[in-house]
XYZ file of C-alpha atoms in Angstrom:
418
model
C 10.122 24.008 8.277
C 9.141 21.189 5.933
C 8.936 21.743 2.205
C 8.193 19.492 -0.731
C 8.588 20.019 -4.448
C 5.423 19.474 -6.445
C 4.278 20.249 -10.007
C 4.766 23.978 -10.329
C 7.166 24.679 -7.498
C 7.912 24.095 -3.821
C 5.287 24.262 -1.081
C 5.458 24.490 2.702
C 3.965 21.342 4.230
C 1.304 21.710 6.948
C 1.865 19.716 10.149
C 0.448 16.238 10.751
C -2.348 15.110 10.252
C -2.793 17.237 7.115
C -2.976 15.053 4.018
C 0.040 16.709 2.378
C 2.096 15.780 5.425
C 1.580 12.097 4.571
C 2.957 12.754 1.085
C 5.944 14.497 2.648
C 6.632 11.681 5.104
C 6.381 9.079 2.345
C 8.919 11.040 0.343
C 11.333 11.245 3.268
C 10.988 7.526 4.076
C 12.023 6.439 0.605
C 14.959 8.858 0.575
C 16.245 8.170 4.096
C 19.957 7.396 4.068
C 20.629 7.053 7.798
C 18.774 6.142 10.983
C 18.435 9.786 12.031
C 16.465 10.506 8.846
C 14.278 7.509 9.621
C 13.687 8.683 13.198
C 12.843 12.187 12.025
C 10.046 11.187 9.625
C 7.378 11.224 12.321
C 9.501 12.870 14.986
C 11.927 11.410 17.495
C 9.256 11.219 20.196
C 7.004 9.124 17.943
C 9.855 6.737 17.085
C 10.643 6.222 20.772
C 6.954 5.787 21.627
C 6.519 3.242 18.832
C 9.461 1.163 20.061
C 8.221 1.369 23.648
C 4.724 0.208 22.658
C 6.169 -2.719 20.705
C 8.161 -3.867 23.730
C 5.149 -3.260 25.986
C 2.766 -5.367 23.916
C 5.326 -7.807 22.552
C 4.373 -7.566 18.880
C 4.933 -5.346 15.844
C 2.716 -2.319 15.400
C 2.030 -1.148 11.835
C 2.692 2.383 10.650
C -0.317 2.154 8.346
C -3.639 0.351 8.680
C -5.391 -0.392 5.381
C -9.149 -0.863 5.827
C -11.906 -1.867 3.384
C -15.151 -0.205 4.560
C -17.035 -2.112 1.862
C -16.558 -4.674 -0.881
C -19.115 -2.910 -3.089
C -17.869 -1.048 -6.165
C -19.441 0.955 -8.952
C -16.977 -0.494 -11.507
C -16.015 -4.030 -12.527
C -12.362 -3.964 -13.527
C -10.805 -6.760 -15.560
C -8.565 -8.945 -13.412
C -9.562 -7.320 -10.108
C -9.824 -9.852 -7.287
C -12.234 -7.544 -5.454
C -14.743 -8.270 -8.210
C -14.962 -11.823 -6.827
C -16.013 -10.624 -3.390
C -19.534 -10.420 -2.061
C -20.964 -6.981 -2.792
C -22.761 -6.918 0.530
C -19.764 -7.290 2.859
C -19.114 -4.117 4.835
C -17.890 -2.850 8.179
C -20.417 -0.830 10.147
C -19.657 2.729 11.153
C -19.505 1.575 14.777
C -16.965 -1.147 13.973
C -14.830 1.267 11.938
C -14.982 3.755 14.799
C -13.869 1.050 17.237
C -10.968 -0.027 15.002
C -9.725 3.553 14.646
C -9.969 4.128 18.397
C -7.939 0.978 19.037
C -5.422 1.944 16.341
C -4.707 5.274 18.048
C -4.157 3.537 21.387
C -1.623 1.237 19.746
C 0.253 4.117 18.115
C -1.072 3.770 14.554
C -1.672 7.213 13.054
C -2.051 6.663 9.293
C -5.205 5.049 7.877
C -5.846 4.198 4.232
C -9.268 3.110 2.982
C -9.565 0.720 0.058
C -12.158 -1.737 -1.158
C -14.238 -2.356 -3.207
C -14.714 1.322 -3.756
C -14.429 3.152 -0.416
C -16.491 6.095 -1.663
C -19.547 3.885 -1.727
C -19.380 4.973 1.950
C -18.794 8.701 1.359
C -20.684 10.054 4.355
C -19.190 7.567 6.799
C -15.654 8.307 5.620
C -16.097 12.043 6.107
C -17.658 11.504 9.533
C -14.752 9.266 10.586
C -12.232 11.866 9.400
C -13.990 14.515 11.488
C -14.391 12.357 14.586
C -10.812 11.088 14.470
C -9.261 14.412 13.553
C -5.872 13.436 15.003
C -5.480 10.648 12.432
C -4.235 11.013 8.862
C -6.505 9.426 6.234
C -6.176 8.538 2.572
C -8.056 6.251 0.183
C -7.357 4.175 -2.903
C -10.294 5.089 -5.115
C -11.349 4.901 -8.753
C -12.264 8.556 -8.276
C -15.464 8.501 -10.290
C -17.651 9.243 -7.246
C -15.793 12.415 -6.246
C -17.927 15.467 -7.022
C -17.443 19.143 -6.163
C -19.233 18.867 -2.825
C -17.088 15.954 -1.696
C -13.908 17.702 -2.884
C -14.916 20.764 -0.848
C -15.376 18.528 2.206
C -11.970 16.939 1.643
C -10.370 20.360 1.581
C -12.300 21.407 4.678
C -11.429 18.421 6.895
C -7.820 18.566 5.706
C -6.807 15.092 6.892
C -8.191 13.112 3.928
C -6.385 12.466 0.661
C -7.021 10.339 -2.433
C -4.904 8.069 -4.603
C -6.741 7.942 -7.910
C -6.550 4.665 -9.841
C -5.460 4.926 -13.451
C -3.995 2.309 -15.824
C -2.380 4.459 -18.496
C -3.885 6.708 -21.146
C -7.473 6.322 -22.394
C -7.267 2.926 -24.117
C -5.339 1.238 -21.283
C -7.515 2.649 -18.500
C -10.802 1.939 -20.247
C -9.614 -1.594 -21.132
C -9.601 -2.576 -17.453
C -12.020 -0.084 -15.910
C -14.699 0.413 -18.538
C -15.341 2.857 -21.367
C -15.374 6.500 -20.318
C -13.509 5.948 -17.034
C -10.352 7.732 -18.206
C -12.199 10.958 -19.000
C -14.017 10.850 -15.643
C -10.717 10.404 -13.806
C -9.139 13.397 -15.530
C -12.075 15.611 -14.523
C -11.658 14.499 -10.913
C -7.925 15.219 -10.996
C -8.626 18.704 -12.325
C -11.213 19.219 -9.586
C -8.871 18.123 -6.771
C -6.081 20.284 -8.143
C -8.389 23.313 -8.183
C -9.189 22.701 -4.481
C -5.518 22.580 -3.484
C -5.597 18.881 -2.574
C -2.239 17.117 -2.933
C -3.682 13.919 -4.379
C -1.727 10.964 -5.705
C -2.256 8.326 -8.359
C -2.375 4.547 -8.091
C -1.391 2.277 -10.973
C -1.749 -1.465 -11.351
C 0.813 -2.453 -13.954
C 0.504 -5.646 -15.959
C 1.683 -7.216 -19.203
C -0.418 -4.898 -21.379
C 0.431 -1.496 -19.898
C 3.970 -1.793 -18.457
C 5.789 0.349 -20.988
C 3.120 3.037 -21.071
C 2.703 3.645 -17.334
C 6.433 4.091 -16.651
C 7.117 6.346 -19.634
C 8.172 9.955 -19.108
C 5.210 10.988 -21.248
C 2.648 9.395 -18.959
C 4.301 10.320 -15.659
C 4.764 13.920 -16.804
C 1.105 13.949 -17.816
C -0.046 12.901 -14.332
C 2.143 15.472 -12.621
C 0.796 18.182 -14.887
C -2.714 17.173 -13.803
C -1.634 17.933 -10.232
C -0.490 14.612 -8.748
C 1.932 14.861 -5.814
C 2.880 11.195 -5.439
C 2.442 7.878 -7.236
C 1.872 4.292 -6.074
C 2.493 1.371 -8.435
C 1.345 -2.210 -7.809
C 2.181 -5.203 -9.942
C -0.797 -7.292 -11.018
C -1.143 -10.329 -8.742
C -3.202 -13.315 -9.960
C -5.212 -13.769 -6.781
C -8.186 -16.109 -6.661
C -9.193 -19.096 -8.735
C -9.453 -18.324 -12.432
C -7.193 -15.260 -12.243
C -5.877 -14.165 -15.644
C -2.210 -15.235 -15.701
C -1.665 -13.518 -19.048
C -1.742 -10.154 -17.218
C 1.267 -11.006 -15.027
C 4.232 -8.834 -16.046
C 7.165 -10.754 -17.464
C 10.593 -10.465 -15.765
C 11.811 -8.089 -18.483
C 8.688 -5.934 -18.113
C 8.993 -5.814 -14.319
C 12.642 -4.807 -14.629
C 11.745 -2.127 -17.141
C 9.261 -0.611 -14.685
C 11.848 -0.685 -11.900
C 14.607 0.963 -13.924
C 12.396 3.676 -15.386
C 10.748 4.471 -12.041
C 14.090 4.707 -10.253
C 15.461 6.972 -12.959
C 12.380 9.199 -13.062
C 12.065 9.823 -9.335
C 15.763 10.625 -9.006
C 15.779 12.895 -12.056
C 12.512 14.692 -11.289
C 12.644 14.580 -7.450
C 9.195 13.002 -7.441
C 8.093 10.239 -5.059
C 7.077 7.006 -6.767
C 6.458 3.890 -4.673
C 6.812 0.669 -6.645
C 5.255 -1.969 -4.392
C 6.904 -4.946 -6.111
C 10.366 -3.556 -6.742
C 11.235 -1.428 -3.728
C 12.116 -4.144 -1.262
C 15.559 -2.527 -0.971
C 13.896 0.715 0.194
C 11.118 -0.826 2.292
C 13.635 -3.412 3.597
C 11.757 -6.482 2.511
C 8.123 -7.501 2.823
C 6.220 -4.840 4.778
C 3.206 -7.023 5.627
C 1.711 -8.501 8.804
C 2.016 -5.423 10.946
C 5.710 -4.658 10.543
C 4.839 -1.663 8.387
C 1.181 -2.157 7.559
C -1.761 -4.504 7.937
C -5.059 -4.969 6.104
C -8.633 -5.393 7.326
C -11.040 -6.562 4.650
C -14.732 -5.704 4.469
C -15.627 -8.934 6.229
C -13.515 -7.958 9.239
C -10.627 -10.369 8.576
C -7.188 -9.066 9.532
C -4.891 -10.021 6.662
C -1.092 -9.583 6.484
C -1.460 -7.723 3.190
C -4.212 -6.587 0.849
C -3.027 -9.267 -1.585
C -2.501 -12.025 0.990
C -5.994 -13.428 1.491
C -5.460 -15.618 4.536
C -6.168 -15.000 8.203
C -6.941 -16.516 11.597
C -8.399 -13.331 13.093
C -11.623 -11.405 12.596
C -12.359 -7.987 14.081
C -15.991 -8.973 14.682
C -14.724 -11.532 17.197
C -11.782 -9.706 18.773
C -10.190 -6.287 19.128
C -7.313 -5.026 16.981
C -4.674 -5.602 19.669
C -5.564 -9.296 19.960
C -5.708 -9.751 16.196
C -2.260 -8.220 15.607
C -0.786 -10.705 18.081
C -2.594 -13.769 16.719
C -0.767 -17.055 16.141
C -0.801 -16.651 12.367
C 0.425 -13.066 12.451
C 3.284 -14.005 14.763
C 4.073 -17.060 12.613
C 4.094 -14.861 9.490
C 6.470 -12.325 11.013
C 8.861 -15.017 12.267
C 9.361 -16.257 8.689
C 10.606 -12.862 7.511
C 12.599 -12.010 5.568
C 11.295 -14.468 3.018
C 14.405 -13.972 0.892
C 17.909 -12.626 1.408
C 17.436 -10.710 -1.833
C 15.372 -7.504 -1.272
C 14.258 -7.673 -4.902
C 12.370 -10.854 -3.981
C 10.473 -9.778 -0.846
C 6.981 -11.111 -1.545
C 5.878 -14.548 -0.260
C 3.295 -14.722 -3.051
C 5.139 -13.719 -6.210
C 8.841 -13.903 -5.300
C 9.371 -16.488 -2.556
C 6.287 -18.726 -2.664
C 8.113 -21.500 -0.776
C 7.084 -19.453 2.266
C 3.448 -20.298 1.521
C 4.037 -23.921 2.472
C 5.444 -22.933 5.846
C 2.752 -20.324 6.443
C 0.000 -22.821 5.636
C 1.088 -24.980 8.598
C -0.293 -22.518 11.125
C -3.437 -23.800 12.816
C -6.789 -22.121 12.147
C -5.578 -20.089 9.170
C -8.175 -19.950 6.381
C -8.634 -18.387 2.987
C -10.417 -15.043 3.161
C -11.027 -14.734 -0.569
C -14.740 -14.486 0.022
C -16.210 -16.025 -3.117
C -13.521 -18.406 -4.394
C -11.351 -19.738 -1.568
C -7.852 -20.619 -2.738
C -5.687 -22.967 -0.645
C -2.091 -21.801 -0.246
C -0.852 -24.907 -2.043
C -2.832 -23.911 -5.137
C -1.456 -20.380 -4.945
C 2.055 -21.831 -4.638
C 1.590 -23.942 -7.764
C 0.400 -20.867 -9.644
C 3.133 -18.420 -8.624
C 6.175 -20.709 -8.279
C 6.927 -20.607 -12.044
C 6.650 -16.810 -11.946
C 9.221 -16.583 -9.142
C 11.623 -18.955 -10.931
C 11.605 -16.726 -13.990
C 12.115 -13.561 -11.915
C 15.000 -14.856 -9.746
C 17.892 -14.404 -12.253
C 16.793 -10.803 -12.891
C 16.398 -10.109 -9.173
C 19.844 -11.550 -8.443
C 21.369 -9.347 -11.120
C 19.658 -6.226 -9.727
C 20.848 -7.037 -6.210
C 24.382 -7.505 -7.539
C 24.277 -3.987 -8.962
C 23.728 -2.437 -5.520
C 26.836 -0.963 -3.923
C 28.278 -2.064 -0.569
C 27.003 1.084 1.114
C 23.456 0.395 -0.054
C 23.652 -3.201 1.152
C 24.881 -2.097 4.589
C 22.037 0.397 4.771
C 19.479 -2.324 3.963
C 20.891 -4.559 6.691
C 21.008 -1.776 9.309
C 17.546 -0.388 8.575
C 16.012 -3.878 8.496
C 17.336 -4.634 11.980
C 15.973 -1.345 13.263
C 12.527 -1.642 11.668
C 11.911 -5.325 12.327
C 10.692 -6.049 15.843
C 11.851 -9.555 16.704
C 9.143 -11.450 18.527
C 9.568 -14.507 20.721
């Protein structure tokens, strides 16, 4: 039987595709210390099937597919690249249905909606969860559109969860998301907790909120509100005119890493730090090795932050897109660094951008303000230079056993393509 500790005790975890099962599997993945643990996350049969499908098709198949149903949003957050996107871009219900059908055939079973604000498409999301009841769904949402009726529907379908965006306490959250947002988010958290939904939180950390969001005070506060899991993303200056002052300094990024690692070990609580957990995720997870992203225009992107593609789901099916020239070229370049604390080709190893830009037919998918890779390189190269000494020091602090584990798991997880 599977159990997971949560605020207030320990709870038995329902079987897949229940939304709490995704929280459980995420927890196990980031605690796995041998290949058997890794196999057992989704079951031995799934692991064997996944490997067989990869050999059958000849390309990597993601564990998770991140999909933007729409670029529309009811908020306008400071520094959010989605704010630059056309508000009219969206994937039809029929196209979303097709993508999910193809995903199941390929062996993808976890779907996360993002945006924009995915709950601008409330009815469609619920209908997709019902129709594809064998898939596990979640969504990154600002939460402000969740009302009691929708929360009741979430509890009823069972396979839909939410990661509520929050930037810190009231001043920090309202600074980026607008006055009154913090109070609305807390009401939604209380509502989801009352319905027995094991929701999570999502934090974008930047130069102005780093210390606050990784403090015991704030993390304890979120757990007391009922959160089961937390995702943290470092601010990335995507798009022309992005605010570079919000990029976390090397000392701030290290502070987040050290506090998060300490907190999750001490409190037995799952926290996923997107920027700093390359040694747990075994490098960059993008381009279909672990997950892939489909934006609201239908472009298949390696990552939600990597706005370049040569494939569009309005012109081809998911299988063809995952095996496109650019996707294969991207995966062949990995790992982008021998240091797992520098996994990202945007922020940590931007030299990779120059090689990736050589692939034919690749274009910028940043819908309003296209940004050539060379411009992105010039913007993020200084950031990576400053981070490297800190990353090297952190890697040096890992023990031999941890380094062997990283090497072994990477070889197992990475499907080498010809």
